[in-house]
Structures are given as C-alpha cells and as structure tokens.
mmCIF file of C-alpha atoms in Angstrom:
data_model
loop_
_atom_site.group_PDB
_atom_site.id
_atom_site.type_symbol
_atom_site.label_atom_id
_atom_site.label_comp_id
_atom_site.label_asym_id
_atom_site.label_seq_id
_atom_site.Cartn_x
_atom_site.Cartn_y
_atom_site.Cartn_z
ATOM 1 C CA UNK D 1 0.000 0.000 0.000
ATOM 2 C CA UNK D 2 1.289 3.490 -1.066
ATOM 3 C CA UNK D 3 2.349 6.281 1.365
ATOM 4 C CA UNK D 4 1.098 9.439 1.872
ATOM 5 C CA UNK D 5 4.064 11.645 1.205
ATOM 6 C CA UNK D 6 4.763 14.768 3.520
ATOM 7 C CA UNK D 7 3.548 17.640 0.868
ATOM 8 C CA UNK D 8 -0.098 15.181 0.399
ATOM 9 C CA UNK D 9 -0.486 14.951 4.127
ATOM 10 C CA UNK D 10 -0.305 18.953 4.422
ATOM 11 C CA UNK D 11 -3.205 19.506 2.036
ATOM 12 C CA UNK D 12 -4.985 16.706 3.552
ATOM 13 C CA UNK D 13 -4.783 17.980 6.600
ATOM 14 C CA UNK D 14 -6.498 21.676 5.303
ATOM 15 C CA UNK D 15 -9.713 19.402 3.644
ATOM 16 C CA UNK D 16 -10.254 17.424 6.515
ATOM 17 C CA UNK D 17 -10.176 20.266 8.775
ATOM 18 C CA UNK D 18 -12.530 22.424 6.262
ATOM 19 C CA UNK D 19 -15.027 18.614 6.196
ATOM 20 C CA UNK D 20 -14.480 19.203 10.666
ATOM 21 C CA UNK D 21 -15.706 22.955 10.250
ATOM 22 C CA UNK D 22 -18.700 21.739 8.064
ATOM 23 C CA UNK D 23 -19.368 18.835 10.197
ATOM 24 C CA UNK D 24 -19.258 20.694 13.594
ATOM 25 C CA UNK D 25 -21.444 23.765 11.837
ATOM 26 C CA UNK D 26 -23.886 21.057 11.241
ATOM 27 C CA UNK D 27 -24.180 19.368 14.582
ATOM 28 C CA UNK D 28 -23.878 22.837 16.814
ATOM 29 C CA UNK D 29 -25.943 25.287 14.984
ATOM 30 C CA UNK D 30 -29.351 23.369 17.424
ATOM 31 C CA UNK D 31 -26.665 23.831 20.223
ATOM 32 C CA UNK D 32 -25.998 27.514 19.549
ATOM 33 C CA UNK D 33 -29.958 28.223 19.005
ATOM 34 C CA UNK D 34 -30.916 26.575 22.851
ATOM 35 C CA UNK D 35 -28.134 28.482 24.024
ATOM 36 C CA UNK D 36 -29.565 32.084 23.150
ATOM 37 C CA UNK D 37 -27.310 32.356 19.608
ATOM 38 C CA UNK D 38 -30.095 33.924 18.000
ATOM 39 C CA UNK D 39 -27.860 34.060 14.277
ATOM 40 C CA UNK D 40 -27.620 30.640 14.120
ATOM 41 C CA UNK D 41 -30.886 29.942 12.976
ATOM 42 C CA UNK D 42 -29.925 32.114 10.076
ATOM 43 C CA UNK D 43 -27.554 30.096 9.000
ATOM 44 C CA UNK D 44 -29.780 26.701 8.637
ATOM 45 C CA UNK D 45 -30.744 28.077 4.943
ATOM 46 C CA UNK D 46 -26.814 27.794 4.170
ATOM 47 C CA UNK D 47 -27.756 24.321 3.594
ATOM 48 C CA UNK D 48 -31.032 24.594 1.566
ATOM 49 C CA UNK D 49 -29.552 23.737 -1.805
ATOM 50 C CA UNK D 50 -27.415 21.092 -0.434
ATOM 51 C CA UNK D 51 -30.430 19.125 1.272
ATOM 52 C CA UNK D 52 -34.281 19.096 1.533
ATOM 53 C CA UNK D 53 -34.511 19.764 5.670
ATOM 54 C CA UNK D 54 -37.693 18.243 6.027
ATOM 55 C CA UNK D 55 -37.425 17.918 9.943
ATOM 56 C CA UNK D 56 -38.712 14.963 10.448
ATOM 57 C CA UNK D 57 -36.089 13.374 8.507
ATOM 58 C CA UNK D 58 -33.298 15.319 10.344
ATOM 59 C CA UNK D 59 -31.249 13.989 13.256
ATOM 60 C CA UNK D 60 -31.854 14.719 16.685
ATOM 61 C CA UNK D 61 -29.273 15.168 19.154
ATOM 62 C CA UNK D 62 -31.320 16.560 22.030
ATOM 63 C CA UNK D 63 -31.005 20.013 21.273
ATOM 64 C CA UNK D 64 -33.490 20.203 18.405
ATOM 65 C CA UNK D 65 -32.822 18.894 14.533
ATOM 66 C CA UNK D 66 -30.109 19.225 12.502
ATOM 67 C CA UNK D 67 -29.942 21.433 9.625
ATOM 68 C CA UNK D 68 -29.427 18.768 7.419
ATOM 69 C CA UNK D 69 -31.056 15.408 6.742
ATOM 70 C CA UNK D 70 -29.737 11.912 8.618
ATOM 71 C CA UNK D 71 -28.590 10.865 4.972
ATOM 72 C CA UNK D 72 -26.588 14.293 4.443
ATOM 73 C CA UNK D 73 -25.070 13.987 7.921
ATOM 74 C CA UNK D 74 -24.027 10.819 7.360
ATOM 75 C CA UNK D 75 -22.482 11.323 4.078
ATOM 76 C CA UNK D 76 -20.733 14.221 5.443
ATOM 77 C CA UNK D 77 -19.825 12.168 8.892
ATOM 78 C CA UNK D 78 -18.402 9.349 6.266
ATOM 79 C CA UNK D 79 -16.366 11.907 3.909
ATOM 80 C CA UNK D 80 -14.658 13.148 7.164
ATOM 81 C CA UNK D 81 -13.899 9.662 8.869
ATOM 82 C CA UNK D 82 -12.247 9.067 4.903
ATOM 83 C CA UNK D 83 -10.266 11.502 4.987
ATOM 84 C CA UNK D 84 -9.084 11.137 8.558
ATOM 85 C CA UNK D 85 -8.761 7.773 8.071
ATOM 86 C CA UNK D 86 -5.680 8.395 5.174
ATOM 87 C CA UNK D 87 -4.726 11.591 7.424
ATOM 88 C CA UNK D 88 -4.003 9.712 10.126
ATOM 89 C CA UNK D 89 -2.514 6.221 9.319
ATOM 90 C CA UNK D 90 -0.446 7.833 6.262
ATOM 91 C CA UNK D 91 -1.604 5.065 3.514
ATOM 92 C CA UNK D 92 -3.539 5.606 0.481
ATOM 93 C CA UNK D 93 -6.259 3.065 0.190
ATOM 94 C CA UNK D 94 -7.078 4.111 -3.099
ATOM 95 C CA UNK D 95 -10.725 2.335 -3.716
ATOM 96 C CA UNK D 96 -12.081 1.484 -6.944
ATOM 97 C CA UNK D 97 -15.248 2.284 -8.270
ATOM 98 C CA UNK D 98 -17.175 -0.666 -7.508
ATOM 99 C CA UNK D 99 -16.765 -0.183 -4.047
ATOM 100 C CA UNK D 100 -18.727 2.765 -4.331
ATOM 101 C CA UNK D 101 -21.374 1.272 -5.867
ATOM 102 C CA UNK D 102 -21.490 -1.114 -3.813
ATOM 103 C CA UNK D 103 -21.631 1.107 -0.554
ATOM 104 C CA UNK D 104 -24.166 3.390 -1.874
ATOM 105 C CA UNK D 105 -26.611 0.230 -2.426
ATOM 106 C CA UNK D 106 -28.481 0.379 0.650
ATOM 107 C CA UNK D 107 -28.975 3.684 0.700
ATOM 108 C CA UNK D 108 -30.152 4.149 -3.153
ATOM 109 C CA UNK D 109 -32.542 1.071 -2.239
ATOM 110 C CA UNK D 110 -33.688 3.097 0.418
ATOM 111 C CA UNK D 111 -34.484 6.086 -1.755
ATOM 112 C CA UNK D 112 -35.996 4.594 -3.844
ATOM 113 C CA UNK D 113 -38.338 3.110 -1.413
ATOM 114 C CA UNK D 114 -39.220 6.078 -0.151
ATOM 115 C CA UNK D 115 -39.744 7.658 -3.614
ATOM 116 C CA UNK D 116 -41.968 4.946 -4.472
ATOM 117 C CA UNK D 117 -43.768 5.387 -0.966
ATOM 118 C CA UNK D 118 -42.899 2.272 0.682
ATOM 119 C CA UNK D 119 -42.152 2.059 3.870
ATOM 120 C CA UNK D 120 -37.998 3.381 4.623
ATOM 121 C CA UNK D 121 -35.539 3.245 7.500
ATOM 122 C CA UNK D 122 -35.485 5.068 10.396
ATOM 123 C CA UNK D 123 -33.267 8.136 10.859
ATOM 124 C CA UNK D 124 -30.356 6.344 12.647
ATOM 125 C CA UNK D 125 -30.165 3.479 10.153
ATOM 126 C CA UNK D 126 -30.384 5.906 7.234
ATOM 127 C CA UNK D 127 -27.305 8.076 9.051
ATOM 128 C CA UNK D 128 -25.055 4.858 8.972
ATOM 129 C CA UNK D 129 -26.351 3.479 5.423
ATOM 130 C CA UNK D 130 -25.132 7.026 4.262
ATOM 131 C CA UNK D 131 -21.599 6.504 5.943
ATOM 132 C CA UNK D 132 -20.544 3.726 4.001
ATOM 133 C CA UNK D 133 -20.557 5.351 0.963
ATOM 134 C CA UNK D 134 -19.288 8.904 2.473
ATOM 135 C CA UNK D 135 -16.466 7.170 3.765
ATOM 136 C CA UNK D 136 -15.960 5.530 0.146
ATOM 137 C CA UNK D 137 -15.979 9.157 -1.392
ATOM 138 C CA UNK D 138 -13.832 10.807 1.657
ATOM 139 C CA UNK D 139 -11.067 7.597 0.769
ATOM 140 C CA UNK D 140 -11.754 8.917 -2.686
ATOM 141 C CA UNK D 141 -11.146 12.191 -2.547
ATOM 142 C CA UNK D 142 -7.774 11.723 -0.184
ATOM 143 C CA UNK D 143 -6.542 9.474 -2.791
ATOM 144 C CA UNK D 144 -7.310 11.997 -5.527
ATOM 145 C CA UNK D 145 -5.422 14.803 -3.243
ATOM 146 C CA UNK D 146 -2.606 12.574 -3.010
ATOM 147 C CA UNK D 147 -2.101 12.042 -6.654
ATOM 148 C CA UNK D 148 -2.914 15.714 -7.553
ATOM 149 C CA UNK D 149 -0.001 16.726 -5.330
ATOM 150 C CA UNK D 150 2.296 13.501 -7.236
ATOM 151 C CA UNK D 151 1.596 14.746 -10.228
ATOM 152 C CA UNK D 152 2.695 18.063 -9.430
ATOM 153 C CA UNK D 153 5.764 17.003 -8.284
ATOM 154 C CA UNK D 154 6.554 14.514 -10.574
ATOM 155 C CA UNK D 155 5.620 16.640 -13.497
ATOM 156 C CA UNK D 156 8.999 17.900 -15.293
ATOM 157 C CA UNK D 157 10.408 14.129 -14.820
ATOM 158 C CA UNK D 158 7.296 12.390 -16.345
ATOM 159 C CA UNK D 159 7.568 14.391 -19.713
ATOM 160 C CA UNK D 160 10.546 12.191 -20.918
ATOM 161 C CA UNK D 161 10.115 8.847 -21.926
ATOM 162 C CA UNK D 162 12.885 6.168 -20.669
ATOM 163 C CA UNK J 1 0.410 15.750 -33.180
ATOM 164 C CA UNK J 2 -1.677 18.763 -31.781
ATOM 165 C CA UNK J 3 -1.494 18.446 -27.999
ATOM 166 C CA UNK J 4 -3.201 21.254 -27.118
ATOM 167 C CA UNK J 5 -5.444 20.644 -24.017
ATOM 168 C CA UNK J 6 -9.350 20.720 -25.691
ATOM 169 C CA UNK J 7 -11.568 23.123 -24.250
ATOM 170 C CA UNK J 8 -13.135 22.011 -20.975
ATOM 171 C CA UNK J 9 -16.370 24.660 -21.132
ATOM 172 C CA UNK J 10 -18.549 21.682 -23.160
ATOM 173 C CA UNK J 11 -18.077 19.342 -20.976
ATOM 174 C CA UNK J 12 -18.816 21.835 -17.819
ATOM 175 C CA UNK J 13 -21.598 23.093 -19.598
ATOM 176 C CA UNK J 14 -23.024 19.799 -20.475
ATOM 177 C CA UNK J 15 -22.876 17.890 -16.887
ATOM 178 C CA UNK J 16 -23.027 21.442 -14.931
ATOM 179 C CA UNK J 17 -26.022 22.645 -16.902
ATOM 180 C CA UNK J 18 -28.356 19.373 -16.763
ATOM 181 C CA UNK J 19 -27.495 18.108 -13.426
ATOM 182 C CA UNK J 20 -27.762 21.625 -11.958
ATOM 183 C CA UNK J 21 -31.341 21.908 -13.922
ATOM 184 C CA UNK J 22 -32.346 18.481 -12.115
ATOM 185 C CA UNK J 23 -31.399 19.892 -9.042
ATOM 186 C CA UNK J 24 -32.816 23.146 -9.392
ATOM 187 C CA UNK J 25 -36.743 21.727 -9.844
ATOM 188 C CA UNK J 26 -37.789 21.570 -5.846
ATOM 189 C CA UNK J 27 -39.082 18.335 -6.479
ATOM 190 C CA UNK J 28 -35.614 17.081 -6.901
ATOM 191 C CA UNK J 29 -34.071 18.573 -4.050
ATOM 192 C CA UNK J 30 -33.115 15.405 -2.352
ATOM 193 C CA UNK J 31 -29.225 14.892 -1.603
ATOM 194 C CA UNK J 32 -28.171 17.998 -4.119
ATOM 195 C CA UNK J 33 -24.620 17.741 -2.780
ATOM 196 C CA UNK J 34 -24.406 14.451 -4.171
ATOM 197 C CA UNK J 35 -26.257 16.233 -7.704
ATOM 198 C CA UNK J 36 -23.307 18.746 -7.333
ATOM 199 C CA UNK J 37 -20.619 16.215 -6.745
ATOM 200 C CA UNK J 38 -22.185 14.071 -9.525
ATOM 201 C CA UNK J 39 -22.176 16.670 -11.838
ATOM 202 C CA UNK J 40 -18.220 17.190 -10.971
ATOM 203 C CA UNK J 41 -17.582 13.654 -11.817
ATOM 204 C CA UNK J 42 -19.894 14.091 -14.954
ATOM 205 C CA UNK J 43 -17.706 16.911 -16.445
ATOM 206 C CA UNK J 44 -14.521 14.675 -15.570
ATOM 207 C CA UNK J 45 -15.938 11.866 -17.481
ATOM 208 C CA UNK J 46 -16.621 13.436 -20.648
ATOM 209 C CA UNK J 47 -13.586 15.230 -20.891
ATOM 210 C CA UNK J 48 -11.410 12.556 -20.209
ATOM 211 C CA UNK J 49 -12.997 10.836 -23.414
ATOM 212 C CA UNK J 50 -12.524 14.124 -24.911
ATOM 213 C CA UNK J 51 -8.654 14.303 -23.972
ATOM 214 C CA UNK J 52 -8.279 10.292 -24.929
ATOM 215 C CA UNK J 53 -9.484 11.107 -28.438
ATOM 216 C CA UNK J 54 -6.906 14.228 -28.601
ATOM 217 C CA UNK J 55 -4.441 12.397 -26.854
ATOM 218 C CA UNK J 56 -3.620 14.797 -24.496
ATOM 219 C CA UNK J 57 -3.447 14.288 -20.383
ATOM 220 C CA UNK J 58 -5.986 14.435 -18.457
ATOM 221 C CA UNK J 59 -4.977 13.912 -14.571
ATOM 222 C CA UNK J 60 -6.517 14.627 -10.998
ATOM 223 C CA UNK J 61 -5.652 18.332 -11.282
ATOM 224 C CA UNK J 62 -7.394 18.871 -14.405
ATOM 225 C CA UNK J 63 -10.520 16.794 -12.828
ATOM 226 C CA UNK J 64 -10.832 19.559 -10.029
ATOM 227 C CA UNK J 65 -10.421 22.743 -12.318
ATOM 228 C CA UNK J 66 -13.045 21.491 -14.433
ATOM 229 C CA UNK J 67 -14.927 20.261 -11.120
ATOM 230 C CA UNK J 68 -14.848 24.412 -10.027
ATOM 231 C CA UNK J 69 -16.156 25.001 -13.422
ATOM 232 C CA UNK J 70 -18.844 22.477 -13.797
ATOM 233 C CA UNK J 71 -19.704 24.022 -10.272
ATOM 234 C CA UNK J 72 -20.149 27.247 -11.324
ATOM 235 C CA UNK J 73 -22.193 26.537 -13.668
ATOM 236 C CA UNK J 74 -24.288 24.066 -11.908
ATOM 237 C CA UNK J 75 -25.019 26.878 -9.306
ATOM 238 C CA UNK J 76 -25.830 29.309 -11.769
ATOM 239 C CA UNK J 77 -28.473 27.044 -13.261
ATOM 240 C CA UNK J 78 -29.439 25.394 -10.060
ATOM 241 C CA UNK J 79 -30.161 28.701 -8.646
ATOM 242 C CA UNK J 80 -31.571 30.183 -11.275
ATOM 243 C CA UNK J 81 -33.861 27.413 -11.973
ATOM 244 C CA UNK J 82 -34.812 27.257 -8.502
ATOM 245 C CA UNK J 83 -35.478 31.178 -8.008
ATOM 246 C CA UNK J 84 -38.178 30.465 -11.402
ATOM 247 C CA UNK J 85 -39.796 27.789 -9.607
ATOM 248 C CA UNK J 86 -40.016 30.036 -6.447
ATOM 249 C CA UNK J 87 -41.146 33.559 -8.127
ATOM 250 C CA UNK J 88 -43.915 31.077 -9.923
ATOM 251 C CA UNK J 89 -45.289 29.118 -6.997
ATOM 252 C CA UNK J 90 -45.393 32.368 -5.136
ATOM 253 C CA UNK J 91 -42.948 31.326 -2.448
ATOM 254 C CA UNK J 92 -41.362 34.536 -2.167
ATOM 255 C CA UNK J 93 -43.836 36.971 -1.336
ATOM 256 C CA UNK J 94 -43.929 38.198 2.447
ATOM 257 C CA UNK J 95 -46.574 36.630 3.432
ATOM 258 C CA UNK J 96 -45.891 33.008 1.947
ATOM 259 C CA UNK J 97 -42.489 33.433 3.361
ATOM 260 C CA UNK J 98 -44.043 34.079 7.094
ATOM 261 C CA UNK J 99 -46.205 31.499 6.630
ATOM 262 C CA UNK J 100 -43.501 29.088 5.559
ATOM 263 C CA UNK J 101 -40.573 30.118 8.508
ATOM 264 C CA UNK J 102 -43.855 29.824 11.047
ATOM 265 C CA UNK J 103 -44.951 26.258 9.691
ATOM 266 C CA UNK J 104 -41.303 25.214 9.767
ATOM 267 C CA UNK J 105 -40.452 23.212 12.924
ATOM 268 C CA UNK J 106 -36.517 23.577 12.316
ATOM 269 C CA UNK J 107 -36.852 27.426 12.912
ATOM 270 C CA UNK J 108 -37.266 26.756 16.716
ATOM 271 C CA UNK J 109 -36.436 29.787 18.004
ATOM 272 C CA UNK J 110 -39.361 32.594 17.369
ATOM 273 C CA UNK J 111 -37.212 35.632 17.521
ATOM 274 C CA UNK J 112 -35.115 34.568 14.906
ATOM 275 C CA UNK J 113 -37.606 33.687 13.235
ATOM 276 C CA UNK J 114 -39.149 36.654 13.555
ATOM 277 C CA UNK J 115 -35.853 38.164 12.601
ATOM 278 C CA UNK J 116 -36.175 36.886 9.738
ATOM 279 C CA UNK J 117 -39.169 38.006 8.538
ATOM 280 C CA UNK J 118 -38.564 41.436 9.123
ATOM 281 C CA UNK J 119 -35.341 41.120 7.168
ATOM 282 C CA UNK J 120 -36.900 39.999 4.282
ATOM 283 C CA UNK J 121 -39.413 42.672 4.374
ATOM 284 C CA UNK J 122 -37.287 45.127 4.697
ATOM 285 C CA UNK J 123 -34.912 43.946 1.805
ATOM 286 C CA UNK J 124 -37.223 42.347 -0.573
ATOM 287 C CA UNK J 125 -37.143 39.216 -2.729
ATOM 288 C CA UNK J 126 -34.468 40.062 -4.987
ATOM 289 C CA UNK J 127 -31.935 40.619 -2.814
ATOM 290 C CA UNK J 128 -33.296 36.616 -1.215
ATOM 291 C CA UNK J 129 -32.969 35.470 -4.478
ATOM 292 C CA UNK J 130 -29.244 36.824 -5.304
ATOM 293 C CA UNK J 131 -28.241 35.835 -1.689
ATOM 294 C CA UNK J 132 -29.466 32.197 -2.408
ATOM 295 C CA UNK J 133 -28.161 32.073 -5.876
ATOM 296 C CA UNK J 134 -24.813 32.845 -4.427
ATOM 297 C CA UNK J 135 -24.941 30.208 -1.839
ATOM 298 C CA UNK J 136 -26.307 27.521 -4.354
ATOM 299 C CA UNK J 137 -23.035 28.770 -6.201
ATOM 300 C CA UNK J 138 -20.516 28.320 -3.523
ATOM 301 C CA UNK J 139 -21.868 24.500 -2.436
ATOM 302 C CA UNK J 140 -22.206 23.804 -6.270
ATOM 303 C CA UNK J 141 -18.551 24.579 -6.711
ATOM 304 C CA UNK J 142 -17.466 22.875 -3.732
ATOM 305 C CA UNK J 143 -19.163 19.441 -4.100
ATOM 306 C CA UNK J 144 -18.431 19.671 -7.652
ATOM 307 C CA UNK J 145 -14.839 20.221 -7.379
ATOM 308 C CA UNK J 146 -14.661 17.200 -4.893
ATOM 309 C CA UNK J 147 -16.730 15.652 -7.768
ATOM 310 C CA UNK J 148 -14.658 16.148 -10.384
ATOM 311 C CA UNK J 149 -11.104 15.495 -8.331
ATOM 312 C CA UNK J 150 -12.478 12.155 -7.952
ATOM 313 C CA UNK J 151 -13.420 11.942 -10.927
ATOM 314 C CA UNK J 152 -9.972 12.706 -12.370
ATOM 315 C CA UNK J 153 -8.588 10.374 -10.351
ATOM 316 C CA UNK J 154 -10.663 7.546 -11.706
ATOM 317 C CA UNK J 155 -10.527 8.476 -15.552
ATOM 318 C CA UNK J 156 -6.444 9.692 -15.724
ATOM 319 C CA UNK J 157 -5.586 9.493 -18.930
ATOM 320 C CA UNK J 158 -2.025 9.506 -20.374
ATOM 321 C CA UNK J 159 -1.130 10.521 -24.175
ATOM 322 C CA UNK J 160 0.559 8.172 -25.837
ATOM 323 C CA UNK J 161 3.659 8.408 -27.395
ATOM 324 C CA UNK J 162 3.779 10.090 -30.855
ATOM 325 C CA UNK J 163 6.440 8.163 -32.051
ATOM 326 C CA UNK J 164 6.995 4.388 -31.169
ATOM 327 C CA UNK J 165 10.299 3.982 -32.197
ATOM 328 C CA UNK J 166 13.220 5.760 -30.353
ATOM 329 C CA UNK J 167 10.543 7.036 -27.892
ATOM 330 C CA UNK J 168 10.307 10.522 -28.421
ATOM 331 C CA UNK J 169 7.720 12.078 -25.846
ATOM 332 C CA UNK J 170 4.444 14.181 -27.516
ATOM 333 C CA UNK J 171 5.738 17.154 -24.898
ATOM 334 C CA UNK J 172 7.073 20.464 -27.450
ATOM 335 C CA UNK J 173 10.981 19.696 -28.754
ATOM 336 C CA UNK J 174 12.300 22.393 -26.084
ATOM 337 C CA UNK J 175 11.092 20.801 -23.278
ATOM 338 C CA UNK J 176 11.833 16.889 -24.717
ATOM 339 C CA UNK J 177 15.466 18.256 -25.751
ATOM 340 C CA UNK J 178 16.478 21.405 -23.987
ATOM 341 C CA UNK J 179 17.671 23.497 -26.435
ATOM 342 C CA UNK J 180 14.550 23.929 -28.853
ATOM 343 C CA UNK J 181 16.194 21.893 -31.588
ATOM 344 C CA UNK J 182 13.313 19.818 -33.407
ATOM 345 C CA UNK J 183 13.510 15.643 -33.140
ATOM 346 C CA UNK J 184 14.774 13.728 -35.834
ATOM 347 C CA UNK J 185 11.623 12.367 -37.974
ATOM 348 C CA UNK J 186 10.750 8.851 -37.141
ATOM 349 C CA UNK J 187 12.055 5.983 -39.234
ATOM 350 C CA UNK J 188 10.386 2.779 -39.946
ATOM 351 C CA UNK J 189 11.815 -0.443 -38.896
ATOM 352 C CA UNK J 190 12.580 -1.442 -42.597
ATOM 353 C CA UNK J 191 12.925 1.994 -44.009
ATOM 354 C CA UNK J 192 16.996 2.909 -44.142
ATOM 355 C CA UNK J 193 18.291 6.052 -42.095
ATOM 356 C CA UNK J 194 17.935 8.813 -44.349
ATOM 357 C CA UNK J 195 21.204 11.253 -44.910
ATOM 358 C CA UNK J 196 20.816 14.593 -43.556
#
C-alpha cells in the first residue's frame, strides 16, 4: 500500500479540517440556538440547496434537529472519517469504483423506497447506510489529493520517456 | 500531433447545466450535494474521453479545475432554476415566506424567526434570491470540485507516445530536448536512415 508523502499529508490535513468545520457547523448550529445564539438559525438556509430539511427526517441530538437530513449527515460524517482515516494512518487506500457502488446500495434502495412510498428506514439506520458510501468518497477524494499533489511534483520528470 | 489541451467549457456546460437543472426543480431537491458532486464527476468523465481522443493528459488536477467550473455553472443554473420555480409558486412573497418560517419546525427559536421576517421585508425578494443564488453557487462549486477530483482520479488518462520507435515524448521539442532543436523524424523499422 502506497504512502502518503509529507507535501499530500499537508493539504490533507487543510480538507479534513474544512469537512471538521462543516461537520461541527452542522451538529452545533441546534446547540448555539438553545443556548440564546439567535444568528444561528440564520444560518440553517446555508444548507437549503445542499439538502431538503424536512425535519422529520433530520437527526436529533437533544437540542433540536439538525440542519441537514440523517442521509446528508451521514455522508458528510463518512467523507470526514475518509479523509481522517488516510490523514491519520499515512496510507492511500485508493478504492475502486465498484466499491462505491457497492456502498451506496443500501442507501439508493432506500431512496428509492421512499420515492416509491414504501415504507424506509429510520433516521439512525439511514445516518449509517449514508456513511458507508461517504467514507468511500472521503477515501476517494484523499486518494485523488494525493495524486494531484504527485503529479505536481513529478511533473517535469514524467515528460521524458525512458 | 496537436497536444493542445481541448476546451473544458462543453463538458462543464453539459454535466453542470443538466445536473444543476435536475437539481434546481424543488421536487428534486433530495441529496443535491451528491447532484453537485455528480455533476463534478460528470464533467470529468466526458472530458477525459474528450482528452483520450486528442491524446492529451488528463490527470486529478485537471478533474478539479473542471470540477470548479462544472460548479459554477451548476449553481448558476441550479439557482436560477430554482429562483423560477419560487417567483412562480409564489414562495417569495412576504406573506408566503411568514407562513412558511412559522410552519417550519426547524426554525425553533421565534425571535429569529421573527428576525427573519422582518429582514426579508425590509430587503425584498431580490436581494433573497441573489443571496441564495450565491450560496447555491458556492456549495455547487465545492461538491463539484470534490466531484470532479475524484473523478480525475478515476478516468487519468495519459497521451501516448507520438512516435513508437526511439521514444520521443508528444511534450514540445524544447522541453523533450532542452535546447529547442526539433527531433529527428521517425524511421520505420525497414525503411533505411535517411542522410541529412
């Protein structure tokens, strides 16, 4: 299994802080509202485009919902366990396609239960169907970081052929 | 061989422009980061058959610059789609929009919520409208440039070779050679070398 090198690991480190920020907006903005924060219910329409916030499909952690859907959380809870998951052991697991697909099953079965009205999963289950394939994309896009800074580097020495 | 880079604005346009219409009809808005992101990896797609049949590179760098640009123009049709849709259902007159924030159970706290009626009185629709076209522009851009970096990552394409024999690279003579001289012209196996 391939290394992250030093220069890969710095830029990794900047996206999975920016996926922390996002995922810590997500889960304090109900915090921040109980506690008197009267601007953070200002910034639940932030999310709008990225996620339908019908609230009885939203996450509760005891402090009201979450701004975004338990499928949306958990694809953003995935994408940052991904890329902490390269930041922090250093290897590049580099995952194919197919194990995308195959991650995403449960929860594309699941929508399309629901779109067809049958009955669907409950919030939690829905949260960790949409990790599997969040952490797929989060390995994904670490892998892609890693070659993107490679290929920088190794540039000038790949133009001549041996 | 021409090994200019082809132009990345079809593809963008093509995967940035339908996706971001899909996403932009409300009855659609389900998961639109993964629209966004899809629409990223779209773009990457398409142009990575486009640089295979130019035979010109296409790596993970590439796959996120025309990830930012498939994102910009999925939030400019997303939004703008999504503003029609509003302005014809009616959604963004004052009083639908107090209806809506006080038959939403995720605004839970009724001084911002009265906050935020107040504000959009006092600034109008359009100004909602820009505001929200600019957000749907900043996620579309970020989802879609995660999009298409993975997307670049998956399709990498390298050019070939121009010239089989003796290996000379398809990069310009001063960067193959150093000192701008052109490269010999290739010689068949059974053709003899020709006198210069």
């Amino acid at each position: 299994m391939k290394r992250v090198d030093p220069r890969a690991r710095l830029r990794l480190a900047v996206l999975t802080a920016a996926a922390g920020l996002v995922c810590a907006v997500v889960v304090l903005i109900p915090e921040a509202e109980i506690a008197g924060w009267y601007g953070a219910s200002l910034l639940r329409p932030v999310f709008q485009p990225a996620c339908h916030q019908i609230t009885d499909r939203c996450l509760d952690l005891g402090a009201g919902p979450l701004p975004v859907c338990a499928r949306c959380a958990g694809l953003y809870a995935g994408g940052l366990v991904g890329l902490l998951v390269t930041l922090l052991s250093g290897h590049r697991f580099q995952p194919p396609l197919r194990w995308l697909a195959a991650a995403a099953t449960p929860s594309i079965i699941d929508f399309i239960l629901g779109f067809t009205g049958l009955p669907t999963l409950a919030n939690w289950p829905r949260f960790v169907a949409a990790l599997l394939p969040g952490l797929v994309v989060g390995l994904m896009v670490a892998e892609a970081v890693c070659r993107m800074t490679a290929g920088n580097r190794s540039a000038p020495a790949e133009n001549h052929v041996e | 061989m021409d090994t200019k880079a082809p132009s990345m604005m079809l593809p963008a346009l093509i995967a940035g422009g339908s996706l971001g219409f899909v996403s932009g009809i409300p009855i659609s808005n389900c998961a639109c980061c993964l629209w966004a992101a899809g629409a990223g990896f779209l773009a990457a797609f398409l142009y990575s058959k486009t640089c295979k049949k130019a035979g010109t590179d296409f790596d993970t760098g590439r796959g996120g610059v025309i990830g930012l640009l498939t994102g910009a123009v999925f939030g400019v049709v997303g939004g703008g789609v999504n503003s029609v849709f509003s302005l014809i259902t009616g959604g963004l007159d004052v009083e639908s929009m107090r209806e809506a924030i006080d038959a939403n159970p995720m605004i839970t706290d009724p001084e911002a919520a009265a906050q935020a009626v107040e504000l959009f009185e006092s600034v109008g629709p359009m100004v909602f409208i820009l505001a929200f076209a600019l957000i749907w522009i900043v996620l579309g851009v970020i989802f879609s440039a995660l999009g298409g970096l993975v997307g670049g990552s998956v399709f990498k394409v390298q050019a070939p070779p121009t010239v089989a024999d003796g290996g000379w690279s398809s990069n310009p003579p001063s960067m193959a050679f150093g000192g701008g001289e052109s490269p010999p012209p290739p010689v068949s196996p059974g053709e003899p070398p020709r006198e210069e």
